[in-house]
Amino acid sequence: MKKQSDLSRLMGYAGNCRYFTYASWVLSAASALVALVPFVYIWKILRDVLNAAPNYAQAVNIPYYGWMAVLFAVLSYLVYIAALMCSHLSAARPPFPDWRHGSGTTRRAASPWAAWRFPESTRKSS
């Protein structure tokens, strides 16, 4: 019997939502690349300050570079959140295939009294 690869096991968990997994990979790579851009703008700020050393009034682009660094840091964070949402959408789907149709299984498992049906040893203590 051939052993199943890790990627095929991962896609088995994703099921029909595997395109969310691929999107999360692309978005997380894009987030990592965009997260490097603020360091370029910080370098430009330092370069302008060092080039205009005695007369700091010549360094006029510093506010622009600072705001661009903040903009790309926030953009990187938002793209990372989108990657997390895609990965969670692909992995955290309900385990029941007929969950959309209001099956009794999902309604019973989601009811507030579901904890009463399980033995004491399986419940988490608070």
Short mmCIF file of C-alpha atoms in Angstrom, two decimals:
data_model
loop_
_atom_site.label_atom_id
_atom_site.label_comp_id
_atom_site.label_asym_id
_atom_site.label_seq_id
_atom_site.Cartn_x
_atom_site.Cartn_y
_atom_site.Cartn_z
CA MET A 1 0.00 0.00 0.00
CA LYS A 2 1.43 3.34 -1.08
CA LYS A 3 1.75 6.01 1.60
CA GLN A 4 -0.31 9.13 0.96
CA SER A 5 1.73 12.33 0.57
CA ASP A 6 1.32 15.23 2.96
CA LEU A 7 -0.02 17.48 0.21
CA SER A 8 -2.69 15.00 -0.81
CA ARG A 9 -3.71 14.57 2.84
CA LEU A 10 -3.96 18.35 3.18
CA MET A 11 -6.12 18.59 0.07
CA GLY A 12 -8.26 15.79 1.44
CA TYR A 13 -9.02 17.96 4.45
CA ALA A 14 -9.81 20.91 2.19
CA GLY A 15 -12.25 18.90 0.07
CA ASN A 16 -14.07 21.03 -2.47
CA CYS A 17 -12.62 24.19 -0.92
CA ARG A 18 -9.07 23.47 -2.04
CA TYR A 19 -8.92 26.68 -4.08
CA PHE A 20 -9.01 28.55 -0.76
CA THR A 21 -5.87 26.65 0.26
CA TYR A 22 -4.06 27.68 -2.91
CA ALA A 23 -5.26 31.28 -2.46
CA SER A 24 -3.96 31.29 1.11
CA TRP A 25 -0.52 30.19 -0.12
CA VAL A 26 -0.40 32.94 -2.73
CA LEU A 27 -1.70 35.59 -0.35
CA SER A 28 0.73 34.66 2.43
CA ALA A 29 3.66 34.84 -0.01
CA ALA A 30 2.40 38.22 -1.24
CA SER A 31 2.08 39.40 2.35
CA ALA A 32 5.66 38.39 3.08
CA LEU A 33 6.90 40.31 0.05
CA VAL A 34 4.82 43.40 0.83
CA ALA A 35 6.09 43.30 4.43
CA LEU A 36 9.61 43.97 3.11
CA VAL A 37 8.65 47.24 1.40
CA PRO A 38 8.47 49.35 4.61
CA PHE A 39 12.13 48.55 5.23
CA VAL A 40 12.99 50.03 1.84
CA TYR A 41 11.23 53.26 2.81
CA ILE A 42 12.96 53.31 6.19
CA TRP A 43 16.25 52.94 4.35
CA LYS A 44 15.28 55.89 2.11
CA ILE A 45 14.52 57.99 5.18
CA LEU A 46 17.93 57.19 6.65
CA ARG A 47 19.64 57.86 3.34
CA ASP A 48 18.02 61.30 3.01
CA VAL A 49 18.84 62.22 6.60
CA LEU A 50 22.48 61.17 6.21
CA ASN A 51 22.87 62.95 2.87
CA ALA A 52 21.49 66.19 4.29
CA ALA A 53 23.49 65.87 7.51
CA PRO A 54 24.24 69.45 8.57
CA ASN A 55 21.23 71.04 6.82
CA TYR A 56 18.24 68.82 7.62
CA ALA A 57 15.81 71.16 5.86
CA GLN A 58 16.94 69.61 2.57
CA ALA A 59 15.43 66.24 3.50
CA VAL A 60 11.90 67.04 2.28
CA ASN A 61 10.75 63.52 1.36
CA ILE A 62 10.84 62.11 4.89
CA PRO A 63 7.08 62.48 5.63
CA TYR A 64 6.21 60.86 2.30
CA TYR A 65 8.56 57.94 2.94
CA GLY A 66 7.21 57.54 6.45
CA TRP A 67 3.59 57.40 5.31
CA MET A 68 4.46 54.97 2.54
CA ALA A 69 6.16 52.69 5.09
CA VAL A 70 3.03 52.79 7.24
CA LEU A 71 0.79 52.19 4.21
CA PHE A 72 2.71 49.11 3.11
CA ALA A 73 2.88 47.75 6.66
CA VAL A 74 -0.92 48.02 6.95
CA LEU A 75 -1.37 46.56 3.46
CA SER A 76 0.84 43.61 4.40
CA TYR A 77 -1.24 43.03 7.51
CA LEU A 78 -4.50 43.11 5.53
CA VAL A 79 -3.19 40.68 2.91
CA TYR A 80 -2.05 38.38 5.74
CA ILE A 81 -5.53 38.49 7.28
CA ALA A 82 -6.99 37.58 3.87
CA ALA A 83 -4.58 34.62 3.69
CA LEU A 84 -5.67 33.49 7.15
CA MET A 85 -9.32 33.76 6.19
CA CYS A 86 -8.75 31.66 3.08
CA SER A 87 -6.88 28.97 4.99
CA HIS A 88 -9.56 28.85 7.66
CA LEU A 89 -12.33 28.66 5.07
CA SER A 90 -10.64 25.66 3.47
CA ALA A 91 -9.92 23.82 6.72
CA ALA A 92 -12.74 24.75 9.09
CA ARG A 93 -15.68 23.47 7.16
CA PRO A 94 -18.36 21.47 8.94
CA PRO A 95 -17.69 17.74 9.12
CA PHE A 96 -21.19 16.83 7.93
CA PRO A 97 -21.80 16.82 4.18
CA ASP A 98 -25.44 17.89 4.49
CA TRP A 99 -24.90 20.78 6.92
CA ARG A 100 -26.53 23.32 4.62
CA HIS A 101 -29.83 21.50 4.60
CA GLY A 102 -30.35 21.72 8.34
CA SER A 103 -29.78 18.07 9.11
CA GLY A 104 -30.74 16.91 12.55
CA THR A 105 -27.16 15.84 13.29
CA THR A 106 -25.76 19.36 13.07
CA ARG A 107 -28.70 20.87 14.91
CA ARG A 108 -28.31 18.42 17.76
CA ALA A 109 -24.53 18.88 17.94
CA ALA A 110 -24.88 22.67 17.99
CA SER A 111 -27.58 22.78 20.62
CA PRO A 112 -26.70 24.17 24.05
CA TRP A 113 -27.74 20.86 25.61
CA ALA A 114 -25.22 18.84 23.56
CA ALA A 115 -22.76 18.80 26.48
CA TRP A 116 -25.29 16.83 28.58
CA ARG A 117 -25.19 13.93 26.14
CA PHE A 118 -21.46 13.26 26.53
CA PRO A 119 -19.86 11.53 29.50
CA GLU A 120 -18.22 13.63 32.19
CA SER A 121 -14.73 12.47 31.22
CA THR A 122 -15.00 13.95 27.69
CA ARG A 123 -16.15 17.43 28.71
CA LYS A 124 -13.61 20.18 29.27
CA SER A 125 -13.63 21.78 32.67
CA SER A 126 -13.73 25.54 32.85
#
